[in-house]
Short mmCIF file of C-alpha atoms in Angstrom, two decimals:
data_model
loop_
_atom_site.label_atom_id
_atom_site.label_comp_id
_atom_site.label_asym_id
_atom_site.label_seq_id
_atom_site.Cartn_x
_atom_site.Cartn_y
_atom_site.Cartn_z
CA UNK A 15 -84.79 -173.38 6.71
CA UNK A 16 -87.22 -171.88 4.22
CA UNK A 17 -89.20 -173.89 1.73
CA UNK A 18 -92.66 -172.91 3.00
CA UNK A 19 -95.29 -171.74 0.52
CA UNK A 20 -96.83 -168.29 0.55
CA UNK A 21 -99.80 -169.48 2.60
CA UNK A 22 -97.50 -169.32 5.64
CA UNK A 23 -96.80 -165.60 5.21
CA UNK A 24 -98.28 -162.94 7.47
CA UNK A 25 -99.01 -159.21 6.95
CA UNK A 26 -97.92 -157.09 5.20
CA UNK A 27 -97.49 -159.71 2.45
CA UNK A 28 -100.62 -161.75 3.03
CA UNK A 29 -103.84 -161.24 4.94
CA UNK A 30 -105.68 -164.58 5.23
CA UNK A 31 -109.30 -164.46 4.05
CA UNK A 32 -112.24 -166.31 5.60
CA UNK A 33 -114.49 -166.03 2.53
CA UNK A 34 -113.33 -166.94 -0.95
CA UNK A 35 -112.79 -165.39 -4.37
CA UNK A 36 -113.74 -167.35 -7.49
CA UNK A 37 -111.88 -166.69 -10.74
CA UNK A 38 -114.32 -167.03 -13.62
CA UNK A 39 -114.18 -166.38 -17.36
CA UNK A 40 -117.09 -165.09 -19.45
CA UNK A 41 -117.28 -165.75 -23.16
CA UNK A 42 -119.05 -162.51 -24.07
CA UNK A 43 -121.48 -162.36 -26.94
CA UNK A 44 -121.66 -158.58 -26.68
CA UNK A 45 -117.90 -158.13 -27.08
CA UNK A 46 -117.43 -160.65 -29.88
CA UNK A 47 -116.15 -158.78 -32.93
CA UNK A 48 -115.60 -155.52 -31.04
CA UNK A 49 -114.05 -152.74 -33.16
CA UNK A 50 -110.74 -152.65 -31.25
CA UNK A 51 -110.15 -156.38 -31.60
CA UNK A 52 -109.95 -156.76 -27.82
CA UNK A 53 -110.58 -160.21 -26.28
CA UNK A 54 -114.22 -161.23 -25.93
CA UNK A 55 -113.33 -163.79 -23.25
CA UNK A 56 -113.15 -161.78 -20.04
CA UNK A 57 -112.02 -162.54 -16.49
CA UNK A 58 -114.38 -161.98 -13.58
CA UNK A 59 -113.64 -162.08 -9.85
CA UNK A 60 -116.56 -163.16 -7.67
CA UNK A 61 -116.05 -162.55 -3.95
CA UNK A 62 -118.21 -164.65 -1.66
CA UNK A 63 -118.69 -163.75 2.01
CA UNK A 64 -118.09 -166.43 4.68
CA UNK A 65 -121.86 -166.82 5.06
CA UNK A 66 -122.18 -168.02 1.45
CA UNK A 67 -120.66 -171.42 2.17
CA UNK A 68 -121.89 -171.54 5.76
CA UNK A 69 -125.58 -171.05 4.87
CA UNK A 70 -126.25 -173.28 1.90
CA UNK A 71 -129.85 -172.18 1.24
CA UNK A 72 -129.41 -168.44 1.66
CA UNK A 73 -129.51 -165.98 -1.23
CA UNK A 74 -127.49 -162.78 -1.26
CA UNK A 75 -127.56 -159.26 -2.73
CA UNK A 76 -124.96 -158.53 -5.40
CA UNK A 77 -122.73 -155.50 -5.95
CA UNK A 78 -120.87 -155.10 -9.25
CA UNK A 79 -117.59 -153.20 -8.84
CA UNK A 80 -116.29 -151.36 -11.93
CA UNK A 81 -112.62 -150.46 -12.33
CA UNK A 82 -111.07 -147.11 -13.17
CA UNK A 83 -109.39 -146.09 -16.42
CA UNK A 84 -106.26 -148.08 -17.40
CA UNK A 85 -106.97 -150.86 -14.88
CA UNK A 86 -107.89 -154.50 -15.50
CA UNK A 87 -109.67 -156.78 -13.07
CA UNK A 88 -106.51 -158.35 -11.61
CA UNK A 89 -105.37 -154.97 -10.25
CA UNK A 90 -107.88 -155.41 -7.40
CA UNK A 91 -105.26 -157.73 -5.89
CA UNK A 92 -102.62 -155.01 -5.78
CA UNK A 93 -101.77 -153.65 -2.37
CA UNK A 94 -100.16 -150.55 -0.95
CA UNK A 95 -97.92 -150.51 2.08
CA UNK A 96 -99.76 -150.71 5.41
CA UNK A 97 -103.03 -151.68 3.70
CA UNK A 98 -104.97 -154.79 2.82
CA UNK A 99 -105.93 -154.96 -0.84
CA UNK A 100 -109.61 -154.25 -1.63
CA UNK A 101 -110.56 -157.95 -1.66
CA UNK A 102 -109.00 -158.49 1.75
CA UNK A 103 -110.58 -155.32 3.11
CA UNK A 104 -114.03 -156.49 2.03
CA UNK A 105 -113.47 -159.93 3.53
CA UNK A 106 -112.49 -158.27 6.82
CA UNK A 107 -115.67 -156.19 6.67
CA UNK A 108 -117.78 -159.33 6.27
CA UNK A 109 -115.98 -161.00 9.17
CA UNK A 110 -116.58 -157.86 11.20
CA UNK A 111 -120.35 -158.08 10.75
CA UNK A 112 -121.16 -156.34 7.46
CA UNK A 113 -124.29 -157.55 5.69
CA UNK A 114 -123.17 -160.50 3.52
CA UNK A 115 -123.22 -159.85 -0.22
CA UNK A 116 -121.73 -161.28 -3.38
CA UNK A 117 -119.22 -158.75 -4.74
CA UNK A 118 -118.38 -159.06 -8.44
CA UNK A 119 -115.34 -157.31 -9.90
CA UNK A 120 -116.01 -156.63 -13.59
CA UNK A 121 -113.36 -156.30 -16.29
CA UNK A 122 -114.11 -153.80 -19.06
CA UNK A 123 -110.54 -153.02 -20.14
CA UNK A 124 -109.82 -151.96 -23.71
CA UNK A 125 -106.58 -151.32 -25.57
CA UNK A 126 -107.40 -147.60 -25.13
CA UNK A 127 -107.46 -148.02 -21.35
CA UNK A 128 -111.17 -148.45 -20.70
CA UNK A 129 -114.72 -148.37 -22.00
CA UNK A 130 -116.64 -146.14 -19.56
CA UNK A 131 -118.99 -149.17 -19.34
CA UNK A 132 -121.13 -147.88 -22.22
CA UNK A 133 -121.94 -149.06 -25.73
CA UNK A 134 -119.92 -147.29 -28.42
CA UNK A 135 -119.03 -147.98 -32.06
CA UNK A 136 -115.50 -146.87 -31.13
CA UNK A 137 -114.85 -149.42 -28.38
CA UNK A 138 -117.59 -152.05 -28.24
CA UNK A 139 -120.81 -152.89 -26.44
CA UNK A 140 -119.62 -152.67 -22.85
CA UNK A 141 -122.96 -151.57 -21.42
CA UNK A 142 -124.63 -154.55 -23.08
CA UNK A 143 -121.78 -156.75 -21.84
CA UNK A 144 -122.59 -155.76 -18.26
CA UNK A 145 -126.37 -156.04 -18.67
CA UNK A 146 -126.70 -159.14 -20.84
CA UNK A 147 -123.53 -161.17 -20.20
CA UNK A 148 -122.23 -160.46 -16.70
CA UNK A 149 -125.46 -160.08 -14.69
CA UNK A 150 -127.19 -163.20 -16.11
CA UNK A 151 -123.99 -165.22 -15.68
CA UNK A 152 -123.69 -164.29 -12.00
CA UNK A 153 -127.38 -164.86 -11.30
CA UNK A 154 -127.14 -168.27 -12.98
CA UNK A 155 -123.96 -169.39 -11.24
CA UNK A 156 -124.52 -168.09 -7.70
CA UNK A 157 -127.30 -167.86 -5.12
CA UNK A 158 -128.22 -164.25 -5.68
CA UNK A 159 -131.29 -162.19 -4.96
CA UNK A 160 -131.89 -161.68 -8.66
CA UNK A 161 -133.90 -158.46 -8.61
CA UNK A 162 -132.95 -154.83 -9.14
CA UNK A 163 -133.81 -154.03 -5.52
CA UNK A 164 -130.95 -156.30 -4.42
CA UNK A 165 -128.41 -155.46 -7.12
CA UNK A 166 -125.98 -152.53 -6.97
CA UNK A 167 -123.00 -150.92 -8.71
CA UNK A 168 -119.85 -149.28 -7.37
CA UNK A 169 -116.66 -147.80 -8.73
CA UNK A 170 -114.01 -145.09 -8.62
CA UNK A 171 -113.31 -142.50 -11.34
CA UNK A 172 -114.35 -144.15 -14.64
CA UNK A 173 -115.85 -146.94 -12.56
CA UNK A 174 -117.85 -144.38 -10.60
CA UNK A 175 -119.01 -142.93 -13.90
CA UNK A 176 -120.11 -146.39 -15.02
CA UNK A 177 -121.98 -146.90 -11.76
CA UNK A 178 -123.89 -143.61 -12.08
CA UNK A 179 -124.73 -143.97 -15.76
CA UNK A 180 -125.76 -147.63 -15.73
CA UNK A 181 -127.99 -147.09 -12.70
CA UNK A 182 -129.73 -144.27 -14.61
CA UNK A 183 -129.98 -146.24 -17.87
CA UNK A 184 -131.05 -149.56 -16.34
CA UNK A 185 -133.05 -149.07 -13.12
CA UNK A 186 -134.75 -152.33 -14.03
CA UNK A 187 -131.42 -154.08 -13.33
CA UNK A 188 -129.76 -151.98 -10.62
CA UNK A 189 -131.30 -150.58 -7.45
CA UNK A 190 -128.37 -148.69 -5.91
CA UNK A 191 -124.89 -147.39 -6.65
CA UNK A 192 -121.77 -145.92 -5.09
CA UNK A 193 -119.58 -143.47 -6.99
CA UNK A 194 -116.16 -142.46 -5.70
CA UNK A 195 -115.04 -139.39 -7.68
CA UNK A 196 -116.99 -140.52 -10.71
CA UNK A 197 -116.43 -138.58 -13.94
CA UNK A 198 -118.79 -135.65 -14.35
CA UNK A 199 -119.02 -131.90 -14.92
CA UNK A 200 -116.94 -132.43 -18.03
CA UNK A 201 -116.01 -128.79 -18.62
CA UNK A 202 -113.96 -128.92 -15.40
CA UNK A 203 -112.87 -132.56 -15.53
CA UNK A 204 -111.66 -132.62 -19.14
CA UNK A 205 -111.33 -128.98 -20.18
CA UNK A 206 -107.89 -128.50 -18.56
CA UNK A 207 -106.57 -131.54 -20.44
CA UNK A 208 -107.23 -130.08 -23.89
CA UNK A 209 -104.28 -127.66 -24.03
CA UNK A 210 -101.62 -130.25 -23.14
CA UNK A 211 -103.21 -132.75 -25.54
CA UNK A 212 -103.18 -130.31 -28.46
CA UNK A 213 -99.56 -129.37 -27.82
CA UNK A 214 -98.52 -133.03 -27.67
CA UNK A 215 -100.39 -133.77 -30.92
CA UNK A 216 -98.70 -130.77 -32.56
CA UNK A 217 -95.18 -131.46 -31.29
CA UNK A 218 -95.01 -135.24 -31.70
CA UNK A 219 -97.83 -136.63 -33.84
CA UNK A 220 -98.61 -134.18 -36.66
CA UNK A 221 -102.03 -133.56 -35.18
CA UNK A 222 -103.01 -137.24 -35.51
CA UNK A 223 -104.64 -139.13 -32.65
CA UNK A 224 -104.08 -142.39 -34.55
CA UNK A 225 -100.33 -141.63 -34.66
CA UNK A 226 -100.36 -141.15 -30.89
CA UNK A 227 -102.01 -144.53 -30.29
CA UNK A 228 -99.56 -146.27 -32.64
CA UNK A 229 -96.60 -144.74 -30.81
CA UNK A 230 -98.12 -145.34 -27.35
CA UNK A 231 -98.69 -149.04 -27.98
CA UNK A 232 -95.17 -149.41 -29.38
CA UNK A 233 -93.56 -148.36 -26.07
CA UNK A 234 -95.46 -150.08 -23.24
CA UNK A 235 -94.47 -148.79 -19.84
CA UNK A 236 -92.38 -145.93 -21.24
CA UNK A 237 -94.04 -142.55 -20.84
CA UNK A 238 -93.79 -139.41 -22.90
CA UNK A 239 -95.01 -135.87 -22.30
CA UNK A 240 -98.69 -135.49 -23.02
CA UNK A 241 -99.47 -139.19 -22.63
CA UNK A 242 -101.91 -138.71 -19.75
CA UNK A 243 -104.02 -136.07 -21.46
CA UNK A 244 -104.05 -137.82 -24.83
CA UNK A 245 -104.88 -141.20 -23.33
CA UNK A 246 -107.69 -139.72 -21.28
CA UNK A 247 -109.23 -137.58 -24.03
CA UNK A 248 -108.61 -140.12 -26.78
CA UNK A 249 -110.27 -142.92 -24.85
CA UNK A 250 -113.23 -140.73 -23.87
CA UNK A 251 -113.70 -139.65 -27.48
CA UNK A 252 -113.82 -143.31 -28.52
CA UNK A 253 -116.52 -143.87 -25.90
CA UNK A 254 -118.65 -140.75 -26.42
CA UNK A 255 -118.02 -139.26 -29.87
CA UNK A 256 -117.31 -142.07 -32.28
CA UNK A 257 -119.32 -142.15 -35.50
CA UNK A 258 -121.40 -145.18 -36.46
CA UNK A 259 -118.50 -146.52 -38.57
CA UNK A 260 -116.13 -146.30 -35.57
CA UNK A 261 -114.39 -143.06 -36.60
CA UNK A 262 -113.34 -141.27 -33.40
CA UNK A 263 -114.02 -137.53 -33.25
CA UNK A 264 -112.13 -135.36 -30.77
CA UNK A 265 -114.30 -132.52 -29.41
CA UNK A 266 -111.69 -129.84 -30.12
CA UNK A 267 -109.67 -128.43 -32.98
CA UNK A 268 -106.31 -130.25 -33.01
CA UNK A 269 -104.45 -127.08 -34.02
CA UNK A 270 -105.91 -124.59 -31.55
CA UNK A 271 -107.84 -126.54 -28.91
CA UNK A 272 -111.06 -124.65 -29.65
CA UNK A 273 -114.14 -126.69 -28.84
CA UNK A 274 -116.18 -128.09 -31.73
CA UNK A 275 -119.74 -127.51 -30.42
CA UNK A 276 -121.53 -130.35 -32.21
CA UNK A 277 -118.99 -132.91 -30.94
CA UNK A 278 -118.62 -131.40 -27.47
CA UNK A 279 -122.40 -131.59 -27.15
CA UNK A 280 -122.14 -135.36 -27.58
CA UNK A 281 -119.81 -135.44 -24.59
CA UNK A 282 -122.12 -133.26 -22.51
CA UNK A 283 -125.03 -135.59 -23.29
CA UNK A 284 -122.99 -138.34 -21.58
CA UNK A 285 -122.18 -136.19 -18.51
CA UNK A 286 -123.94 -137.69 -15.44
CA UNK A 287 -124.67 -134.21 -14.10
CA UNK A 288 -126.62 -133.41 -17.28
CA UNK A 289 -128.09 -136.89 -17.51
CA UNK A 290 -129.54 -136.59 -14.01
CA UNK A 291 -131.83 -133.82 -15.26
CA UNK A 292 -133.59 -136.21 -17.63
CA UNK A 293 -133.42 -139.41 -15.57
CA UNK A 294 -135.22 -138.26 -12.46
CA UNK A 295 -137.66 -141.18 -12.44
CA UNK A 296 -134.82 -143.71 -12.53
CA UNK A 297 -132.93 -141.93 -9.76
CA UNK A 298 -136.01 -141.71 -7.54
CA UNK A 299 -136.50 -145.46 -7.91
CA UNK A 300 -133.09 -146.31 -6.41
CA UNK A 301 -132.83 -147.61 -2.86
CA UNK A 302 -129.44 -146.06 -2.06
CA UNK A 303 -126.91 -143.65 -3.61
CA UNK A 304 -123.40 -143.10 -2.21
CA UNK A 305 -121.37 -140.16 -3.54
CA UNK A 306 -117.95 -139.14 -2.34
CA UNK A 307 -114.72 -137.54 -3.55
CA UNK A 308 -111.54 -136.03 -2.16
CA UNK A 309 -111.61 -132.27 -1.62
CA UNK A 310 -108.29 -132.04 -3.44
CA UNK A 311 -109.37 -134.01 -6.50
CA UNK A 312 -107.07 -133.03 -9.35
CA UNK A 313 -109.86 -133.33 -11.93
CA UNK A 314 -112.39 -131.33 -9.88
CA UNK A 315 -114.50 -134.43 -9.42
CA UNK A 316 -115.32 -133.26 -5.91
CA UNK A 317 -117.19 -130.43 -7.63
CA UNK A 318 -118.81 -132.93 -9.99
CA UNK A 319 -119.99 -134.98 -7.00
CA UNK A 320 -121.45 -131.84 -5.43
CA UNK A 321 -123.20 -130.95 -8.69
CA UNK A 322 -124.62 -134.45 -9.08
CA UNK A 323 -125.80 -134.36 -5.46
CA UNK A 324 -127.62 -131.12 -6.15
CA UNK A 325 -129.30 -132.68 -9.19
CA UNK A 326 -130.41 -135.65 -7.07
CA UNK A 327 -132.14 -133.33 -4.64
CA UNK A 328 -133.68 -131.33 -7.48
CA UNK A 329 -135.02 -134.57 -8.95
CA UNK A 330 -136.75 -135.36 -5.67
CA UNK A 331 -134.56 -138.23 -4.47
CA UNK A 332 -135.22 -138.72 -0.76
CA UNK A 333 -132.37 -137.41 1.41
CA UNK A 334 -132.33 -140.54 3.54
CA UNK A 335 -131.38 -142.58 0.46
CA UNK A 336 -128.26 -140.49 -0.22
CA UNK A 337 -124.85 -140.50 1.40
CA UNK A 338 -122.81 -137.51 0.21
CA UNK A 339 -119.32 -136.84 1.56
CA UNK A 340 -116.23 -134.87 0.64
CA UNK A 341 -113.14 -136.16 2.44
CA UNK A 342 -109.55 -134.99 2.77
CA UNK A 343 -107.51 -136.31 -0.14
CA UNK A 344 -107.07 -136.28 -3.89
CA UNK A 345 -108.16 -138.42 -6.81
CA UNK A 346 -105.92 -141.43 -6.24
CA UNK A 347 -105.44 -143.73 -3.24
CA UNK A 348 -109.19 -144.13 -2.84
CA UNK A 349 -109.21 -147.88 -2.16
CA UNK A 350 -109.97 -147.28 1.52
CA UNK A 351 -113.33 -145.84 0.52
CA UNK A 352 -114.60 -149.08 -1.03
CA UNK A 353 -115.38 -151.08 2.13
CA UNK A 354 -117.20 -148.07 3.58
CA UNK A 355 -119.49 -147.74 0.57
CA UNK A 356 -119.86 -151.46 -0.14
CA UNK A 357 -120.94 -152.28 3.41
CA UNK A 358 -123.41 -149.36 3.31
CA UNK A 359 -124.84 -150.58 0.01
CA UNK A 360 -124.95 -154.22 1.13
CA UNK A 361 -127.02 -153.32 4.18
CA UNK A 362 -129.60 -151.51 2.06
CA UNK A 363 -129.63 -154.02 -0.79
CA UNK A 364 -130.09 -156.84 1.70
CA UNK A 365 -133.33 -155.42 3.03
CA UNK A 366 -136.54 -157.12 1.96
#
């Protein structure tokens, strides 16, 4: 009795897939010598639909999926009870008749938890990494439709932020995106975190963000009060308000929490809701935009999605190119939204 390998298991432990997932490694030029000393060799998961191997001459649209804060690419294989993991869900969607597409799961982890998928002297060139390392690698290694009209982005939370921002910055590379509760409307998303962060800095770290990071990395897996707010705000500051020499500037006074206008303005310049007002041409050029969030989002990112939707309409984006939805739920447990958005994007990106 026993002795079988895991391939013999059935749900809920294993859901057999018809397509395949390739594990690849990119030696990134953009991330070589990054200021945090994080690895420049990065894992990449490339999910191929069943049609990829069945139709040897066919080319496929591509969707780049960006992970949320504190996640690395291998977390896409995690599962919750009663659910397939996201890779299995997407495979089931393809088997069920969804437009075939290559789905690429991008790793942009940093020792601060993430990169927001932008270039910063505080974290590294993660926008350039996506544009100049990942996209050319995928187009060179797989049978893709290598044009912006057939290339999309998707993500949740920080990944949704990355999808929105990179579509606005590089419409020459990306023709569509899906954002699930993407970061935006920063006064609501981050403002409530400032008080707890200041108190934690005062009570434990002598007002020093560097002291927090030193302590945090010395106790992996063991939490302390204020960790969530400090990690979130500290990482965002490294992404949006680091000086040219890499010095990270928090946008508030570490003794009182009062905003420092000239630094806070740097954050607001990176807010997708504000960015939409100056990137109308890029937004109008996109083939498809999916926005959603849970009505109970703890960071008010449902309100940010509504604000971004309003800016899309003000910019003149055609209504039939937008899917906007607020659903019952909060910020987490959003994995079930991915196959809905990815199949919707794949259909539109697959059109000639």
